[in-house]
Tab-separated table of C-alpha atoms in Angstrom:
chain	number	residue	atom	x	y	z
A	24	UNK	CA	20.687	82.882	105.349
A	25	UNK	CA	21.055	84.471	108.791
A	26	UNK	CA	22.182	88.093	108.562
A	27	UNK	CA	23.860	90.324	111.162
A	28	UNK	CA	24.042	94.130	110.890
A	29	UNK	CA	26.880	96.164	112.343
A	30	UNK	CA	29.011	99.268	111.868
A	31	UNK	CA	32.340	97.438	111.967
A	32	UNK	CA	33.063	93.796	111.170
A	33	UNK	CA	36.355	92.601	112.670
A	34	UNK	CA	37.546	89.333	111.139
A	35	UNK	CA	39.802	87.469	113.539
A	36	UNK	CA	39.761	87.447	117.358
A	37	UNK	CA	43.493	87.212	117.983
A	38	UNK	CA	45.539	90.030	119.564
A	39	UNK	CA	45.003	92.475	116.680
A	40	UNK	CA	41.295	91.786	116.273
A	41	UNK	CA	40.610	91.989	119.999
A	42	UNK	CA	42.505	95.253	120.384
A	43	UNK	CA	40.693	96.775	117.407
A	44	UNK	CA	37.244	95.617	118.508
A	45	UNK	CA	37.734	96.930	122.046
A	46	UNK	CA	39.117	100.270	120.851
A	47	UNK	CA	36.234	100.832	118.429
A	48	UNK	CA	33.515	99.626	120.819
A	49	UNK	CA	34.930	101.788	123.592
A	50	UNK	CA	34.347	104.791	121.338
A	51	UNK	CA	30.714	103.977	120.644
A	52	UNK	CA	30.986	101.878	117.468
A	53	UNK	CA	28.882	98.733	117.257
A	54	UNK	CA	31.242	95.877	116.416
A	55	UNK	CA	30.745	92.314	115.241
A	56	UNK	CA	33.799	90.187	116.007
A	57	UNK	CA	33.954	87.149	113.718
A	58	UNK	CA	36.284	84.248	114.424
A	59	UNK	CA	36.683	80.630	113.327
A	60	UNK	CA	37.630	79.389	116.795
A	61	UNK	CA	35.269	78.484	119.616
A	62	UNK	CA	36.937	81.014	121.923
A	63	UNK	CA	38.706	84.324	121.399
A	64	UNK	CA	42.465	84.662	121.653
A	65	UNK	CA	43.763	83.462	118.306
A	66	UNK	CA	46.726	81.136	118.047
A	67	UNK	CA	48.735	83.155	120.535
A	68	UNK	CA	46.166	82.682	123.320
A	69	UNK	CA	44.819	79.319	122.221
A	70	UNK	CA	43.197	77.661	125.251
A	71	UNK	CA	42.206	74.127	126.221
A	72	UNK	CA	38.636	73.078	125.539
A	73	UNK	CA	36.331	73.704	128.493
A	74	UNK	CA	35.656	69.985	128.840
A	75	UNK	CA	39.330	69.331	129.624
A	76	UNK	CA	38.959	71.323	132.872
A	77	UNK	CA	42.503	72.628	132.833
A	78	UNK	CA	43.443	73.812	136.316
A	79	UNK	CA	46.236	76.161	135.202
A	80	UNK	CA	45.585	77.186	131.581
A	81	UNK	CA	47.997	80.089	131.922
A	82	UNK	CA	50.950	77.772	132.539
A	83	UNK	CA	51.419	77.270	128.802
A	84	UNK	CA	51.210	80.954	127.909
A	85	UNK	CA	53.334	84.053	127.956
A	86	UNK	CA	51.738	87.225	129.354
A	87	UNK	CA	48.630	85.418	130.576
A	88	UNK	CA	47.551	88.403	132.691
A	89	UNK	CA	47.296	90.472	129.519
A	90	UNK	CA	44.891	87.880	128.134
A	91	UNK	CA	42.819	87.886	131.314
A	92	UNK	CA	42.389	91.667	131.054
A	93	UNK	CA	41.391	91.355	127.389
A	94	UNK	CA	38.919	88.565	128.158
A	95	UNK	CA	37.259	90.613	130.908
A	96	UNK	CA	37.026	93.664	128.643
A	97	UNK	CA	35.531	91.611	125.821
A	98	UNK	CA	32.977	90.017	128.139
A	99	UNK	CA	31.950	93.451	129.426
A	100	UNK	CA	31.446	94.824	125.886
A	101	UNK	CA	29.498	91.727	124.828
A	102	UNK	CA	27.255	92.075	127.879
A	103	UNK	CA	26.742	95.758	127.112
A	104	UNK	CA	25.731	94.895	123.543
A	105	UNK	CA	28.456	96.952	121.865
A	106	UNK	CA	30.283	93.838	120.604
A	107	UNK	CA	28.669	90.777	119.082
A	108	UNK	CA	31.104	87.872	119.184
A	109	UNK	CA	30.433	85.241	116.515
A	110	UNK	CA	32.475	82.111	117.268
A	111	UNK	CA	32.991	79.133	114.965
A	112	UNK	CA	32.343	81.329	111.919
A	113	UNK	CA	34.643	80.676	108.967
A	114	UNK	CA	34.795	83.664	106.604
A	115	UNK	CA	35.124	82.705	102.950
A	116	UNK	CA	34.447	86.011	101.185
A	117	UNK	CA	34.062	89.729	101.834
A	118	UNK	CA	32.317	91.675	99.103
A	119	UNK	CA	31.333	95.289	98.631
A	120	UNK	CA	27.617	95.944	98.321
A	121	UNK	CA	25.585	98.585	96.497
A	122	UNK	CA	25.910	102.001	98.109
A	123	UNK	CA	22.990	103.359	100.068
A	124	UNK	CA	21.533	106.827	99.535
A	125	UNK	CA	23.987	109.662	100.148
A	126	UNK	CA	21.947	110.921	103.108
A	127	UNK	CA	22.168	107.567	104.845
A	128	UNK	CA	25.916	107.040	104.737
A	129	UNK	CA	28.805	108.773	106.515
A	130	UNK	CA	31.328	110.626	104.352
A	131	UNK	CA	33.852	107.775	104.301
A	132	UNK	CA	31.345	104.963	103.709
A	133	UNK	CA	31.941	103.403	100.255
A	134	UNK	CA	28.618	101.573	100.413
A	135	UNK	CA	29.490	98.944	102.985
A	136	UNK	CA	30.375	95.296	102.825
A	137	UNK	CA	28.899	91.844	103.210
A	138	UNK	CA	31.009	89.315	105.101
A	139	UNK	CA	30.116	85.758	104.126
A	140	UNK	CA	30.872	82.994	106.626
A	141	UNK	CA	30.159	79.331	107.220
A	142	UNK	CA	28.863	78.606	110.702
A	143	UNK	CA	29.350	75.506	112.810
A	144	UNK	CA	31.799	72.598	112.959
A	145	UNK	CA	30.669	71.228	109.581
A	146	UNK	CA	31.113	74.664	107.962
A	147	UNK	CA	27.901	74.316	105.977
A	148	UNK	CA	25.488	76.858	107.503
A	149	UNK	CA	25.748	80.225	105.714
A	150	UNK	CA	25.861	83.451	107.681
A	151	UNK	CA	26.184	87.012	106.407
A	152	UNK	CA	27.262	90.142	108.257
A	153	UNK	CA	26.528	93.540	106.721
A	154	UNK	CA	28.964	96.203	107.840
A	155	UNK	CA	29.878	99.789	107.066
A	156	UNK	CA	33.577	98.983	107.524
A	157	UNK	CA	35.760	95.884	107.716
A	158	UNK	CA	38.927	95.272	109.684
A	159	UNK	CA	41.053	92.323	108.596
A	160	UNK	CA	42.937	90.689	111.462
A	161	UNK	CA	43.306	87.274	109.894
A	162	UNK	CA	46.744	86.478	111.297
A	163	UNK	CA	49.338	84.275	109.657
A	164	UNK	CA	50.239	80.682	108.957
A	165	UNK	CA	53.439	78.698	109.046
A	166	UNK	CA	55.908	78.616	106.206
A	167	UNK	CA	56.695	75.020	105.260
A	168	UNK	CA	59.897	74.089	103.418
A	169	UNK	CA	60.068	70.435	102.320
A	170	UNK	CA	62.962	68.013	102.794
A	171	UNK	CA	63.312	64.253	102.379
A	172	UNK	CA	60.950	62.498	104.791
A	173	UNK	CA	58.894	65.541	105.774
A	174	UNK	CA	55.615	63.766	104.922
A	175	UNK	CA	56.165	60.969	107.467
A	176	UNK	CA	53.682	60.622	110.343
A	177	UNK	CA	55.352	62.188	113.350
A	178	UNK	CA	56.587	65.251	111.444
A	179	UNK	CA	54.510	68.279	112.429
A	180	UNK	CA	54.930	72.015	112.169
A	181	UNK	CA	56.276	73.826	115.211
A	182	UNK	CA	53.038	75.764	115.522
A	183	UNK	CA	51.059	72.546	115.193
A	184	UNK	CA	52.935	71.006	118.107
A	185	UNK	CA	52.288	74.132	120.172
A	186	UNK	CA	48.583	74.115	119.243
A	187	UNK	CA	48.260	70.492	120.378
A	188	UNK	CA	49.868	71.384	123.679
A	189	UNK	CA	47.842	74.546	124.309
A	190	UNK	CA	44.511	73.409	122.898
A	191	UNK	CA	44.406	69.699	123.731
A	192	UNK	CA	46.966	69.434	126.567
A	193	UNK	CA	48.816	66.668	124.727
A	194	UNK	CA	52.346	66.298	123.401
A	195	UNK	CA	52.754	64.885	119.879
A	196	UNK	CA	55.269	62.265	121.016
A	197	UNK	CA	57.643	61.137	123.730
A	198	UNK	CA	60.957	62.168	122.146
A	199	UNK	CA	60.988	65.295	120.017
A	200	UNK	CA	63.402	67.282	117.904
A	201	UNK	CA	62.454	70.931	117.375
A	202	UNK	CA	64.062	72.356	114.242
A	203	UNK	CA	64.022	75.032	111.565
A	204	UNK	CA	64.469	78.704	112.224
A	205	UNK	CA	62.664	81.520	113.967
A	206	UNK	CA	61.710	82.746	117.444
A	207	UNK	CA	58.775	80.305	117.651
A	208	UNK	CA	61.145	77.383	118.170
A	209	UNK	CA	62.131	78.546	121.674
A	210	UNK	CA	58.642	78.472	123.256
A	211	UNK	CA	57.820	75.232	121.435
A	212	UNK	CA	60.914	73.461	122.754
A	213	UNK	CA	60.528	74.739	126.310
A	214	UNK	CA	56.787	74.036	126.281
A	215	UNK	CA	57.239	70.432	125.156
A	216	UNK	CA	59.988	69.862	127.722
A	217	UNK	CA	57.898	71.370	130.528
A	218	UNK	CA	54.985	69.110	129.525
A	219	UNK	CA	57.109	65.994	129.976
A	220	UNK	CA	58.429	65.260	126.504
A	221	UNK	CA	62.116	64.589	126.028
A	222	UNK	CA	63.435	67.245	123.659
A	223	UNK	CA	66.453	65.554	122.105
A	224	UNK	CA	67.648	68.746	120.392
A	225	UNK	CA	66.702	72.253	119.353
A	226	UNK	CA	68.155	72.639	115.858
A	227	UNK	CA	68.341	76.273	114.700
A	228	UNK	CA	69.754	77.109	111.267
A	229	UNK	CA	70.453	80.741	112.161
A	230	UNK	CA	73.521	82.026	113.969
A	231	UNK	CA	72.601	83.941	117.165
A	232	UNK	CA	75.793	85.972	116.819
A	233	UNK	CA	74.087	87.814	113.966
A	234	UNK	CA	72.106	89.740	116.605
A	235	UNK	CA	75.314	91.549	117.536
A	236	UNK	CA	75.023	93.524	114.291
A	237	UNK	CA	71.657	94.883	115.455
A	238	UNK	CA	72.502	96.111	118.949
A	239	UNK	CA	70.445	99.309	118.630
A	240	UNK	CA	67.221	97.485	117.776
A	241	UNK	CA	67.803	95.032	120.623
A	242	UNK	CA	68.463	97.840	123.108
A	243	UNK	CA	65.106	99.405	122.164
A	244	UNK	CA	63.306	96.189	123.161
A	245	UNK	CA	64.660	95.107	126.575
A	246	UNK	CA	61.464	93.163	127.231
A	247	UNK	CA	62.034	91.015	124.153
A	248	UNK	CA	65.641	90.386	125.166
A	249	UNK	CA	64.499	89.347	128.641
A	250	UNK	CA	61.888	87.058	127.102
A	251	UNK	CA	64.543	85.343	125.004
A	252	UNK	CA	66.763	84.943	128.045
A	253	UNK	CA	63.852	83.389	129.961
A	254	UNK	CA	63.345	80.783	127.253
A	255	UNK	CA	67.096	80.114	127.093
A	256	UNK	CA	67.066	79.470	130.829
A	257	UNK	CA	64.213	77.009	130.279
A	258	UNK	CA	66.315	75.103	127.748
A	259	UNK	CA	69.146	74.869	130.263
A	260	UNK	CA	66.814	73.807	133.045
A	261	UNK	CA	65.418	70.959	130.968
A	262	UNK	CA	68.857	70.126	129.520
A	263	UNK	CA	67.799	70.596	125.911
A	264	UNK	CA	70.827	70.471	123.578
A	265	UNK	CA	70.979	73.540	121.321
A	266	UNK	CA	72.548	73.209	117.885
A	267	UNK	CA	72.829	76.509	116.023
A	268	UNK	CA	73.875	76.794	112.388
A	269	UNK	CA	72.458	73.275	111.905
A	270	UNK	CA	69.601	71.951	109.806
A	271	UNK	CA	67.557	68.792	109.338
A	272	UNK	CA	68.840	66.950	106.296
A	273	UNK	CA	66.391	64.042	106.317
A	274	UNK	CA	63.652	62.402	108.381
A	275	UNK	CA	63.783	58.600	108.592
A	276	UNK	CA	61.139	55.908	108.956
A	277	UNK	CA	58.846	53.556	107.071
A	278	UNK	CA	55.384	53.860	108.571
A	279	UNK	CA	56.298	56.728	110.891
A	280	UNK	CA	59.210	58.852	112.055
A	281	UNK	CA	61.992	57.054	113.953
A	282	UNK	CA	64.950	59.453	113.596
A	283	UNK	CA	66.251	62.579	111.888
A	284	UNK	CA	69.643	63.420	110.453
A	285	UNK	CA	70.970	66.886	111.256
A	286	UNK	CA	74.113	68.539	109.961
A	287	UNK	CA	76.064	71.768	110.365
A	288	UNK	CA	75.856	74.591	107.819
A	289	UNK	CA	78.705	76.642	106.406
A	290	UNK	CA	78.610	80.380	105.813
A	291	UNK	CA	76.877	79.927	102.448
A	292	UNK	CA	74.081	77.758	103.876
A	293	UNK	CA	75.456	74.475	102.532
A	294	UNK	CA	75.758	71.314	104.601
A	295	UNK	CA	79.285	70.783	105.893
A	296	UNK	CA	80.639	67.368	104.846
A	297	UNK	CA	81.236	64.979	107.712
A	298	UNK	CA	78.954	66.760	110.218
A	299	UNK	CA	75.799	64.662	109.788
A	300	UNK	CA	74.424	63.102	112.968
A	301	UNK	CA	71.392	60.855	113.386
A	302	UNK	CA	69.076	61.595	116.344
A	303	UNK	CA	66.415	59.017	117.337
A	304	UNK	CA	62.976	60.585	117.889
A	305	UNK	CA	59.293	59.952	117.279
A	306	UNK	CA	58.381	63.608	116.706
A	307	UNK	CA	59.897	66.373	114.619
A	308	UNK	CA	58.390	69.831	115.174
A	309	UNK	CA	59.725	72.018	112.394
A	310	UNK	CA	59.091	75.608	111.327
A	311	UNK	CA	60.637	78.211	109.053
A	312	UNK	CA	58.769	81.326	110.055
A	313	UNK	CA	55.320	82.673	109.272
A	314	UNK	CA	53.446	84.086	106.299
A	315	UNK	CA	50.524	86.540	106.499
A	316	UNK	CA	46.993	85.466	105.633
A	317	UNK	CA	46.039	87.796	102.769
A	318	UNK	CA	43.314	85.881	100.916
A	319	UNK	CA	40.463	88.153	101.998
A	320	UNK	CA	42.542	91.263	101.356
A	321	UNK	CA	43.433	89.963	97.899
A	322	UNK	CA	39.814	89.292	97.014
A	323	UNK	CA	38.851	92.805	98.114
A	324	UNK	CA	41.522	94.296	95.869
A	325	UNK	CA	43.813	95.529	98.661
A	326	UNK	CA	47.409	96.065	97.619
A	327	UNK	CA	49.668	93.293	98.900
A	328	UNK	CA	53.415	93.755	98.762
A	329	UNK	CA	56.424	92.237	100.484
A	330	UNK	CA	55.406	90.842	103.863
A	331	UNK	CA	51.676	91.544	103.736
A	332	UNK	CA	48.851	93.991	103.137
A	333	UNK	CA	49.982	97.576	102.627
A	334	UNK	CA	48.478	100.032	105.121
A	335	UNK	CA	48.947	103.685	106.039
A	336	UNK	CA	49.678	105.168	109.470
A	337	UNK	CA	46.054	104.575	110.514
A	338	UNK	CA	46.189	100.913	109.356
A	339	UNK	CA	43.914	101.748	106.403
A	340	UNK	CA	44.322	99.751	103.210
A	341	UNK	CA	43.996	101.378	99.800
A	342	UNK	CA	40.394	100.096	99.576
A	343	UNK	CA	38.056	102.623	101.233
A	344	UNK	CA	36.364	101.190	104.290
A	345	UNK	CA	38.889	98.381	104.798
A	346	UNK	CA	41.475	98.382	107.589
A	347	UNK	CA	44.070	95.686	108.363
A	348	UNK	CA	46.130	94.966	111.467
A	349	UNK	CA	48.366	92.308	112.941
A	350	UNK	CA	50.148	89.526	111.105
A	351	UNK	CA	48.164	90.097	107.906
A	352	UNK	CA	50.163	93.316	107.398
A	353	UNK	CA	53.468	91.572	108.146
A	354	UNK	CA	54.410	89.037	110.792
A	355	UNK	CA	55.718	90.733	113.919
A	356	UNK	CA	54.315	89.042	117.017
A	357	UNK	CA	51.546	89.654	119.518
A	358	UNK	CA	52.792	92.967	120.918
A	359	UNK	CA	52.947	94.543	117.458
A	360	UNK	CA	49.502	93.119	116.686
A	361	UNK	CA	48.069	94.734	119.825
A	362	UNK	CA	49.510	98.120	118.826
A	363	UNK	CA	48.277	97.937	115.248
A	364	UNK	CA	44.854	96.723	116.328
A	365	UNK	CA	44.405	99.603	118.768
A	366	UNK	CA	45.423	102.157	116.123
A	367	UNK	CA	43.043	100.612	113.593
A	368	UNK	CA	40.114	100.550	116.039
A	369	UNK	CA	40.604	104.205	116.964
A	370	UNK	CA	40.831	105.147	113.284
A	371	UNK	CA	37.645	103.266	112.353
A	372	UNK	CA	35.701	104.893	115.186
A	373	UNK	CA	36.714	108.359	114.034
A	374	UNK	CA	36.386	107.828	110.295
A	375	UNK	CA	32.904	106.325	110.543
A	376	UNK	CA	31.867	109.613	112.134
A	377	UNK	CA	33.526	111.606	109.368
A	378	UNK	CA	36.441	112.828	111.494
A	379	UNK	CA	40.156	112.207	111.765
A	380	UNK	CA	41.411	110.256	114.790
A	381	UNK	CA	42.933	112.213	117.663
A	382	UNK	CA	46.705	111.560	117.585
A	383	UNK	CA	46.718	111.567	121.398
A	384	UNK	CA	44.588	108.398	121.349
A	385	UNK	CA	47.220	106.477	119.419
A	386	UNK	CA	50.545	108.142	120.276
A	387	UNK	CA	51.746	105.413	122.646
A	388	UNK	CA	50.618	102.622	120.327
A	389	UNK	CA	52.227	104.329	117.317
A	390	UNK	CA	55.551	104.681	119.129
A	391	UNK	CA	55.396	101.031	120.164
A	392	UNK	CA	54.508	100.037	116.601
A	393	UNK	CA	57.581	101.791	115.225
A	394	UNK	CA	59.961	100.130	117.656
A	395	UNK	CA	58.398	96.694	117.187
A	396	UNK	CA	58.472	96.928	113.409
A	397	UNK	CA	62.184	97.712	113.572
A	398	UNK	CA	62.705	94.744	115.875
A	399	UNK	CA	60.688	92.486	113.552
A	400	UNK	CA	62.888	93.519	110.643
A	401	UNK	CA	65.901	92.352	112.663
A	402	UNK	CA	64.250	88.988	113.347
A	403	UNK	CA	63.461	88.577	109.651
A	404	UNK	CA	67.098	89.220	108.762
A	405	UNK	CA	68.567	86.921	111.424
A	406	UNK	CA	66.070	84.084	111.032
A	407	UNK	CA	66.004	83.847	107.244
A	408	UNK	CA	65.950	80.211	106.009
A	409	UNK	CA	69.342	78.881	104.864
A	410	UNK	CA	70.264	80.251	101.463
A	411	UNK	CA	70.828	76.789	99.934
A	412	UNK	CA	67.796	74.989	101.335
A	413	UNK	CA	66.507	73.986	97.893
A	414	UNK	CA	69.662	71.920	97.297
A	415	UNK	CA	68.460	69.466	99.942
A	416	UNK	CA	65.198	68.757	98.088
A	417	UNK	CA	65.836	65.562	96.125
A	418	UNK	CA	64.005	64.733	92.920
A	419	UNK	CA	61.973	62.165	94.908
A	420	UNK	CA	60.954	64.601	97.636
A	421	UNK	CA	57.240	65.443	97.566
A	422	UNK	CA	56.846	69.214	97.293
A	423	UNK	CA	53.076	69.534	96.817
A	424	UNK	CA	51.371	67.099	99.171
A	425	UNK	CA	47.867	67.666	97.809
A	426	UNK	CA	48.785	66.668	94.247
A	427	UNK	CA	51.875	64.565	95.151
A	428	UNK	CA	54.174	66.610	92.904
A	429	UNK	CA	57.874	65.933	93.478
A	430	UNK	CA	60.906	68.166	93.364
A	431	UNK	CA	62.025	66.387	90.207
A	432	UNK	CA	58.782	67.243	88.417
A	433	UNK	CA	59.118	70.917	89.367
A	434	UNK	CA	62.731	70.973	88.172
A	435	UNK	CA	61.722	69.330	84.888
A	436	UNK	CA	59.070	72.007	84.373
A	437	UNK	CA	61.733	74.686	84.821
A	438	UNK	CA	64.786	73.157	83.149
A	439	UNK	CA	63.179	71.268	80.274
A	440	UNK	CA	59.765	72.845	79.718
A	441	UNK	CA	60.796	76.468	80.219
A	442	UNK	CA	58.618	77.409	83.199
A	443	UNK	CA	59.860	80.651	84.718
A	444	UNK	CA	57.244	81.391	87.367
A	445	UNK	CA	55.042	79.658	89.921
A	446	UNK	CA	51.899	79.939	87.795
A	447	UNK	CA	53.476	78.157	84.835
A	448	UNK	CA	54.836	75.404	87.075
A	449	UNK	CA	51.322	75.021	88.466
A	450	UNK	CA	49.867	74.600	84.985
A	451	UNK	CA	52.509	72.061	83.966
A	452	UNK	CA	52.652	69.958	87.145
A	453	UNK	CA	49.427	70.687	89.117
A	454	UNK	CA	51.534	71.871	92.067
A	455	UNK	CA	49.232	74.173	94.011
A	456	UNK	CA	45.969	72.916	92.494
A	457	UNK	CA	44.942	70.839	95.499
A	458	UNK	CA	42.888	71.473	98.621
A	459	UNK	CA	45.193	74.166	100.053
A	460	UNK	CA	45.450	75.970	96.679
A	461	UNK	CA	49.199	76.395	97.013
A	462	UNK	CA	49.216	77.986	100.451
A	463	UNK	CA	51.567	75.296	101.781
A	464	UNK	CA	53.694	74.406	98.757
A	465	UNK	CA	54.001	77.788	97.062
A	466	UNK	CA	57.165	78.895	98.965
A	467	UNK	CA	58.897	75.641	97.988
A	468	UNK	CA	57.785	75.860	94.353
A	469	UNK	CA	58.943	79.488	94.202
A	470	UNK	CA	62.307	78.522	95.698
A	471	UNK	CA	62.847	75.692	93.208
A	472	UNK	CA	61.733	77.941	90.359
A	473	UNK	CA	64.149	80.654	91.438
A	474	UNK	CA	61.533	83.394	91.361
A	475	UNK	CA	59.820	85.640	93.870
A	476	UNK	CA	56.648	84.405	95.546
A	477	UNK	CA	54.055	86.718	94.009
A	478	UNK	CA	50.658	87.464	95.626
A	479	UNK	CA	47.886	85.259	94.248
A	480	UNK	CA	44.347	86.608	94.137
A	481	UNK	CA	41.896	83.905	95.158
A	482	UNK	CA	38.172	84.637	94.912
A	483	UNK	CA	37.313	82.398	97.870
A	484	UNK	CA	39.344	82.163	101.073
A	485	UNK	CA	38.275	78.575	101.816
A	486	UNK	CA	36.318	75.710	100.211
A	487	UNK	CA	32.568	76.400	100.069
A	488	UNK	CA	29.680	73.973	99.343
A	489	UNK	CA	27.985	74.617	96.011
A	490	UNK	CA	24.639	75.000	97.768
A	491	UNK	CA	26.010	77.857	99.852
A	492	UNK	CA	27.377	79.570	96.747
A	493	UNK	CA	23.987	79.286	95.073
A	494	UNK	CA	22.171	80.623	98.131
A	495	UNK	CA	24.577	83.532	98.532
A	496	UNK	CA	23.358	84.957	95.233
A	497	UNK	CA	19.762	85.024	96.392
A	498	UNK	CA	18.249	88.142	98.019
A	499	UNK	CA	18.062	88.228	101.815
A	500	UNK	CA	15.915	90.252	104.189
A	501	UNK	CA	17.323	93.765	104.323
């Protein structure tokens, strides 16, 4: 098993991970940046493959100049040897290792960590990184809420449609409906329209007038308001119909998607009778917000509550030697991830030397973090999924795609068999026992159960070959 040694292992090369790695390396800390993608940037700065020879890769991105500055800084640190960038490395476990002698470790070193990853496109070659500290910048993933027809070919997540456009320079279909709720829908709809797809409608379940109740938070973020206005102008320019306080009731088709039915919502989140309208399309890009990736934090024993991993003002978790930044601490966008990553990198650099970070190094980032967290709280309140969304899941609707568990089976487990939590439903129906281990279906199962979605501690963050597990227990050169 190949082994890398470093002071700080940063897991994730998106905005938070990049900011943290650059901040720590700039202060003399040797960093290993580990990422599953072939190039840095994360989902926010996903780029076309080199072989596609994109002439204007920045055309599909917001704040491309910021990325160019980050890319140049990363390249300079890699060339200087202060950052080792491991691409196509899929981390499946982070474990603490036996402490070294007291004379050999800094005051805050709990003994260090071993980051286990699978290298290469087949994810079969084991790689280990030994580090004194770990920074989790694992990002988030899309929240999926089922509805009749959501498993049809042609139905994709909003982020999936955007990833196809940014990474492969393709649109998922000719005629698209973008639906759900959340700020991601705007760039997806405008991006698809600019790429040549006909966007038949942008269907948003939230009411934009709700922003009027949060004028102070909006006034503190004029850049975000301007960004929203820019996307709105794009919708007008491409003549994309906008339907607010609407939702997708059903997707239609036999072998693939041919149309969707949308309807208006009342103040309680119920479908208004007589408002249903069928829209022909071959693509439905749908999203209901994001959830933080917390698997590695869970396995390390970090406290997870509410939106993500709990951290202090320095982005430290309650596990000594482990920091977290970006969407894994609560979804808030790229700008917030940059701020948190910078604060975390500065903190790691200081703490590994046995000192406290200089507040002057993080004052601007901390102020930005406070404002952006307040703004994110507003977005969470405005873009909450409709209150009655579970009423539109029929008994025949598949809820868990891996195990093909339907809404009716989940309801039977609750109403007839007495299940009162997600774990019991899982035991009775197998919902959540498949390949994704409940990451996709758990919000739906929790909603149908009527209980809170509780953190689930998983030992492994992704499937691992048995041979790799066996080899990981063998001694390596130290």
